[in-house]
mmCIF file of C-alpha atoms and ligand atoms in Angstrom:
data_model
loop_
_atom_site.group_PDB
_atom_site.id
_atom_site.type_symbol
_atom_site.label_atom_id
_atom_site.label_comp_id
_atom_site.label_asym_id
_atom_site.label_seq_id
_atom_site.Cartn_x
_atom_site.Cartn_y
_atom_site.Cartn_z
ATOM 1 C CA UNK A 1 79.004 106.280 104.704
ATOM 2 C CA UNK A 2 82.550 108.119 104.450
ATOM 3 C CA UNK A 3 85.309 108.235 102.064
ATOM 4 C CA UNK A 4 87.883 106.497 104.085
ATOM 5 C CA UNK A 5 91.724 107.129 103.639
ATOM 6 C CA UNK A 6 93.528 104.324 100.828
ATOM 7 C CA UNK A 7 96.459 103.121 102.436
ATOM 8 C CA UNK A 8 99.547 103.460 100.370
ATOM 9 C CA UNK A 9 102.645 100.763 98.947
ATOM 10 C CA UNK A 10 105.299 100.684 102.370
ATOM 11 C CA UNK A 11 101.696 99.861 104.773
ATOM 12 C CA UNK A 12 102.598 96.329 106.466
ATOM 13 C CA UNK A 13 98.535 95.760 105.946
ATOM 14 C CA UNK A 14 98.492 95.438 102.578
ATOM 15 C CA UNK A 15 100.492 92.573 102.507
ATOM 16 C CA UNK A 16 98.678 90.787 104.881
ATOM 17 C CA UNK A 17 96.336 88.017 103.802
ATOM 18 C CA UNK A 18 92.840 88.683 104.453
ATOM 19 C CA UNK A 19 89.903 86.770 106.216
ATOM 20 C CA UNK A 20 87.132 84.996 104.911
ATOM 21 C CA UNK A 21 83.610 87.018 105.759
ATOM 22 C CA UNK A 22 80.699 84.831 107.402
ATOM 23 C CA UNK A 23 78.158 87.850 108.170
ATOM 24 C CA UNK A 24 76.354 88.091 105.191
ATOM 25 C CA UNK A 25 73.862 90.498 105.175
ATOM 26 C CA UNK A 26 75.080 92.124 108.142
ATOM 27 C CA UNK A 27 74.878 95.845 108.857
ATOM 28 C CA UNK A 28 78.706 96.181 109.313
ATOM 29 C CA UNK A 29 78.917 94.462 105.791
ATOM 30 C CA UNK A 30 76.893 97.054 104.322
ATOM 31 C CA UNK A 31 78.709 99.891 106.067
ATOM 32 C CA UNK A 32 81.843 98.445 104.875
ATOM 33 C CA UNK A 33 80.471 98.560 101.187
ATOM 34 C CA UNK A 34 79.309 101.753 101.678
ATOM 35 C CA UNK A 35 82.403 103.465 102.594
ATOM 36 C CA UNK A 36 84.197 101.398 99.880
ATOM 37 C CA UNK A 37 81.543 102.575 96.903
ATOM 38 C CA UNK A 38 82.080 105.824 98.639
ATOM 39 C CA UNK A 39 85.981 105.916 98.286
ATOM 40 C CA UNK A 40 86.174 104.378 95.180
ATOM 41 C CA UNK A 41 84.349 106.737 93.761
ATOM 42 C CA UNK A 42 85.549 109.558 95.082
ATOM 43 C CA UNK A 43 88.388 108.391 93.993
ATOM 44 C CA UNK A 44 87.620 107.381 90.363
ATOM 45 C CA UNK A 45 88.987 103.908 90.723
ATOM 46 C CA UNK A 46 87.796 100.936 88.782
ATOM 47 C CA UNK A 47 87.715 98.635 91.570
ATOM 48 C CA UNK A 48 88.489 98.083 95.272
ATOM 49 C CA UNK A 49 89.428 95.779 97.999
ATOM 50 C CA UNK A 50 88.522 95.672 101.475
ATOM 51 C CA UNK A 51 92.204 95.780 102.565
ATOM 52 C CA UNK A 52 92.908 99.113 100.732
ATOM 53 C CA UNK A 53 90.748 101.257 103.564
ATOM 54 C CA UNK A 54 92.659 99.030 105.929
ATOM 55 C CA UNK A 55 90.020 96.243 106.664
ATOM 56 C CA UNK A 56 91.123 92.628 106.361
ATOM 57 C CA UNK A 57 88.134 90.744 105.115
ATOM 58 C CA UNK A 58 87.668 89.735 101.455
ATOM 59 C CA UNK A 59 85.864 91.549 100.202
ATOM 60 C CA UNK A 60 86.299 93.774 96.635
ATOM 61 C CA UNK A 61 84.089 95.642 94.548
ATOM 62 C CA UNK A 62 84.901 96.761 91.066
ATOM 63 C CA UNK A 63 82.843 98.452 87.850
ATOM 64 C CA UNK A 64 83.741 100.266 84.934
ATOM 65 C CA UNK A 65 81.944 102.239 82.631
ATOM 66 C CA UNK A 66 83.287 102.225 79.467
ATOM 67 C CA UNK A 67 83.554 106.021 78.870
ATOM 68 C CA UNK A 68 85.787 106.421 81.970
ATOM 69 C CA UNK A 69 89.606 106.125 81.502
ATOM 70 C CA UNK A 70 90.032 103.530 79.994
ATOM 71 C CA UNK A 71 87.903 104.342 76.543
ATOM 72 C CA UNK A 72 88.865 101.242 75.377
ATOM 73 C CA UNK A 73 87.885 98.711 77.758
ATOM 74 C CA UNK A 74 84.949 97.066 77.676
ATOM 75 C CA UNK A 75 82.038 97.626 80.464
ATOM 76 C CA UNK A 76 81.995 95.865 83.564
ATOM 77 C CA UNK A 77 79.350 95.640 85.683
ATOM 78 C CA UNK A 78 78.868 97.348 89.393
ATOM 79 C CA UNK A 79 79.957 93.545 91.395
ATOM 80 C CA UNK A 80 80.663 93.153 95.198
ATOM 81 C CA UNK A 81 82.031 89.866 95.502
ATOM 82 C CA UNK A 82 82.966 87.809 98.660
ATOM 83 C CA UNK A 83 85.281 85.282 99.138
ATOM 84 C CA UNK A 84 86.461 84.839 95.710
ATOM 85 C CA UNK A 85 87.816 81.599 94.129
ATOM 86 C CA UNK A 86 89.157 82.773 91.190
ATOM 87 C CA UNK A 87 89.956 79.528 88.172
ATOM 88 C CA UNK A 88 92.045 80.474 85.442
ATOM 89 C CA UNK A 89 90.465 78.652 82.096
ATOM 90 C CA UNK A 90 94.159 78.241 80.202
ATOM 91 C CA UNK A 91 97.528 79.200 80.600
ATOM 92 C CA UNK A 92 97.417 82.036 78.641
ATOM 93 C CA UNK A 93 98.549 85.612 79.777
ATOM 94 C CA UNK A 94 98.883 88.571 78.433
ATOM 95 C CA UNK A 95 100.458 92.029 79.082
ATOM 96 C CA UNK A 96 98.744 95.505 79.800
ATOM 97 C CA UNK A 97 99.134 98.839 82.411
ATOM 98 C CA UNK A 98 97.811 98.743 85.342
ATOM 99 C CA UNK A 99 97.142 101.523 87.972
ATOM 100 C CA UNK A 100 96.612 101.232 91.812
ATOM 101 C CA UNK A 101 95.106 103.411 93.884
ATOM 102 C CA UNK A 102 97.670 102.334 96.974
ATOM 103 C CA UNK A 103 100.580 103.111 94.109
ATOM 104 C CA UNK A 104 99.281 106.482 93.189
ATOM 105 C CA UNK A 105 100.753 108.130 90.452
ATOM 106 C CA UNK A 106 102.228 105.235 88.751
ATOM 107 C CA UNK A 107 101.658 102.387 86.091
ATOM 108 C CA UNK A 108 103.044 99.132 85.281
ATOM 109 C CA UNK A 109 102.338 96.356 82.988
ATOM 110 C CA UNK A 110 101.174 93.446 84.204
ATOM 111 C CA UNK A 111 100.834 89.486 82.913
ATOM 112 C CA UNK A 112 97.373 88.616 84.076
ATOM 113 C CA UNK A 113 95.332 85.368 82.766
ATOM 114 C CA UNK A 114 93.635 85.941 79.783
ATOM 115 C CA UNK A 115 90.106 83.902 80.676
ATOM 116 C CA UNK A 116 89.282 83.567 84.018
ATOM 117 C CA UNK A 117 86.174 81.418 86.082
ATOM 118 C CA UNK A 118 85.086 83.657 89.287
ATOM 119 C CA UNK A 119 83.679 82.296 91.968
ATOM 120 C CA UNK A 120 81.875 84.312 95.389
ATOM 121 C CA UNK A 121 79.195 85.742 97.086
ATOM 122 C CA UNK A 122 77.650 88.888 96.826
ATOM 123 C CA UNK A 123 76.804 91.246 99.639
ATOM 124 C CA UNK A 124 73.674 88.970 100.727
ATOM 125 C CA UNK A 125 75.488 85.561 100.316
ATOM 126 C CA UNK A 126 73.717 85.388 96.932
ATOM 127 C CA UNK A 127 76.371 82.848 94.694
ATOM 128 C CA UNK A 128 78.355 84.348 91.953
ATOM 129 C CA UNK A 129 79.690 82.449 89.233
ATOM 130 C CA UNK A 130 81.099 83.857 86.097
ATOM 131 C CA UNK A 131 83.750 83.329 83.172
ATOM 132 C CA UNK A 132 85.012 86.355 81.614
ATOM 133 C CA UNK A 133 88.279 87.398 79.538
ATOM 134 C CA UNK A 134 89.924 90.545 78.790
ATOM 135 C CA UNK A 135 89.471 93.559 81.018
ATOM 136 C CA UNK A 136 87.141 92.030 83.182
ATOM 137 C CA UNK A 137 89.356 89.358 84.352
ATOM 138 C CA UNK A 138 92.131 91.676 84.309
ATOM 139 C CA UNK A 139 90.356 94.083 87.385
ATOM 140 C CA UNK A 140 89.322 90.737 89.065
ATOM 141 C CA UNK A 141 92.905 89.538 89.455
ATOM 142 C CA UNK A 142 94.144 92.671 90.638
ATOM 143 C CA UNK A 143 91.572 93.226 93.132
ATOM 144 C CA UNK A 144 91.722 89.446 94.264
ATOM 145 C CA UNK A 145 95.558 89.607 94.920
ATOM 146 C CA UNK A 146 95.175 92.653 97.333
ATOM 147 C CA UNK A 147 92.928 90.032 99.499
ATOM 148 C CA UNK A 148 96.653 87.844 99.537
ATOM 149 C CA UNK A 149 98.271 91.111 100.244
ATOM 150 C CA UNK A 150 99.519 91.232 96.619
ATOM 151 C CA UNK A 151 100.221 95.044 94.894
ATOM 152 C CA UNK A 152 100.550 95.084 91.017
ATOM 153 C CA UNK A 153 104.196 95.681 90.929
ATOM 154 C CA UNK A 154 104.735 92.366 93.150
ATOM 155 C CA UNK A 155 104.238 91.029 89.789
ATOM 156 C CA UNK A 156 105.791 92.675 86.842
ATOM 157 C CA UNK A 157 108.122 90.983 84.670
ATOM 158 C CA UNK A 158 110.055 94.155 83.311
ATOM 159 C CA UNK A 159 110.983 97.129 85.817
ATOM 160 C CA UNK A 160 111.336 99.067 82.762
ATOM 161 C CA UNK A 161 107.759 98.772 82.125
ATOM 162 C CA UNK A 162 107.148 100.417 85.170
ATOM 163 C CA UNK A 163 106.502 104.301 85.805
ATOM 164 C CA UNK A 164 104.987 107.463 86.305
ATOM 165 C CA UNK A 165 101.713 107.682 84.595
ATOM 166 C CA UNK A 166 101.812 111.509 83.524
ATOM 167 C CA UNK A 167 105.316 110.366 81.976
ATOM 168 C CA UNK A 168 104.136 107.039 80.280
ATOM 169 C CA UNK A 169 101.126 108.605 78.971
ATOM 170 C CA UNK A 170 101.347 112.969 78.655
ATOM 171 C CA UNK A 171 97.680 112.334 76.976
ATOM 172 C CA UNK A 172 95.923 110.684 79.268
ATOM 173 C CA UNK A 173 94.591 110.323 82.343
ATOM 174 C CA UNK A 174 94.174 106.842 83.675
ATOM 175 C CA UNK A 175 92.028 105.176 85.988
ATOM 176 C CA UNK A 176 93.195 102.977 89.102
ATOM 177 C CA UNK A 177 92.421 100.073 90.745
HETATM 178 NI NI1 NI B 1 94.866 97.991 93.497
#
């Protein structure tokens, strides 16, 4: 288990598409998760995908605890999901900031779907299937679209909603994903 190096915006590999696993249950699975609980941690991010430490497989994990940064979102729990299908439930967007621990330093707001079906496997192969709104689907979008070599600014609407984070916000100190 090691905290591995997050690649950075500019690195041709995060904007490659990533590859479906097939070893679940593996030992190299498990090392991978390790190391990315490990740097996302270390890192106080919210969530994390596979492609981030430079690994092309998708794979993400994600949690929040609603005391970190972001005192207003809700909770979500500690997931590892494979292989995600993700199935927005309506058209509906909406707008919020967005950190990213490849754009460090820096937040933008985002559209994202507003309900969301989520589709996977966990670590073990075990299925995953949930619907969830708000933050939660918010994190899962984000994370998914690094597996299609997607970064959050890719998709803002307004460059003027984009910026430095200890300029946007002097009071806080926000998390990334
Ligand atoms: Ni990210």
């Amino acid at each position: 288990m090691s905290v591995r190096e997050v690649l950075r915006m500019g690195d041709p590999r995060l904007l490659q598409r990533a590859e479906p696993i097939t070893n679940f249950g593996s030992r190299e699975l498990q090392a991978l998760l390790a190391d990315m609980r490990d740097t996302m941690h270390a890192l106080d991010g919210v969530g994390l995908a596979a492609p981030q430490i430079g690994v092309g497989l998708r794979v993400v994990i994600f949690e929040v605890n609603a005391n970190q940064r972001y005192p207003d979102a809700e909770s979500v729990p500690q997931t590892v999901l494979i292989n995600p299908i993700l199935t927005p439930l309506s058209d509906a967007m909406e707008e919020d900031w967005e950190g990213c621990l490849s754009v460090p330093g820096m937040r933008g707001r985002v559209p994202r779907y507003t309900q969301l079906r989520y589709q996977g496997r966990d670590e073990n192969g075990g299925v995953i299937d949930r619907t969830v709104s708000g933050f939660h689907a918010r994190v899962v979008q984000h994370e998914c679209d690094h597996l299609d070599g997607i970064l959050y600014p890719m998709r803002l609407l307004d460059m003027r909603q984009f910026g430095f984070s200890d300029v946007l916000f002097p009071d806080q100190n926000g998390q990334d994903e």
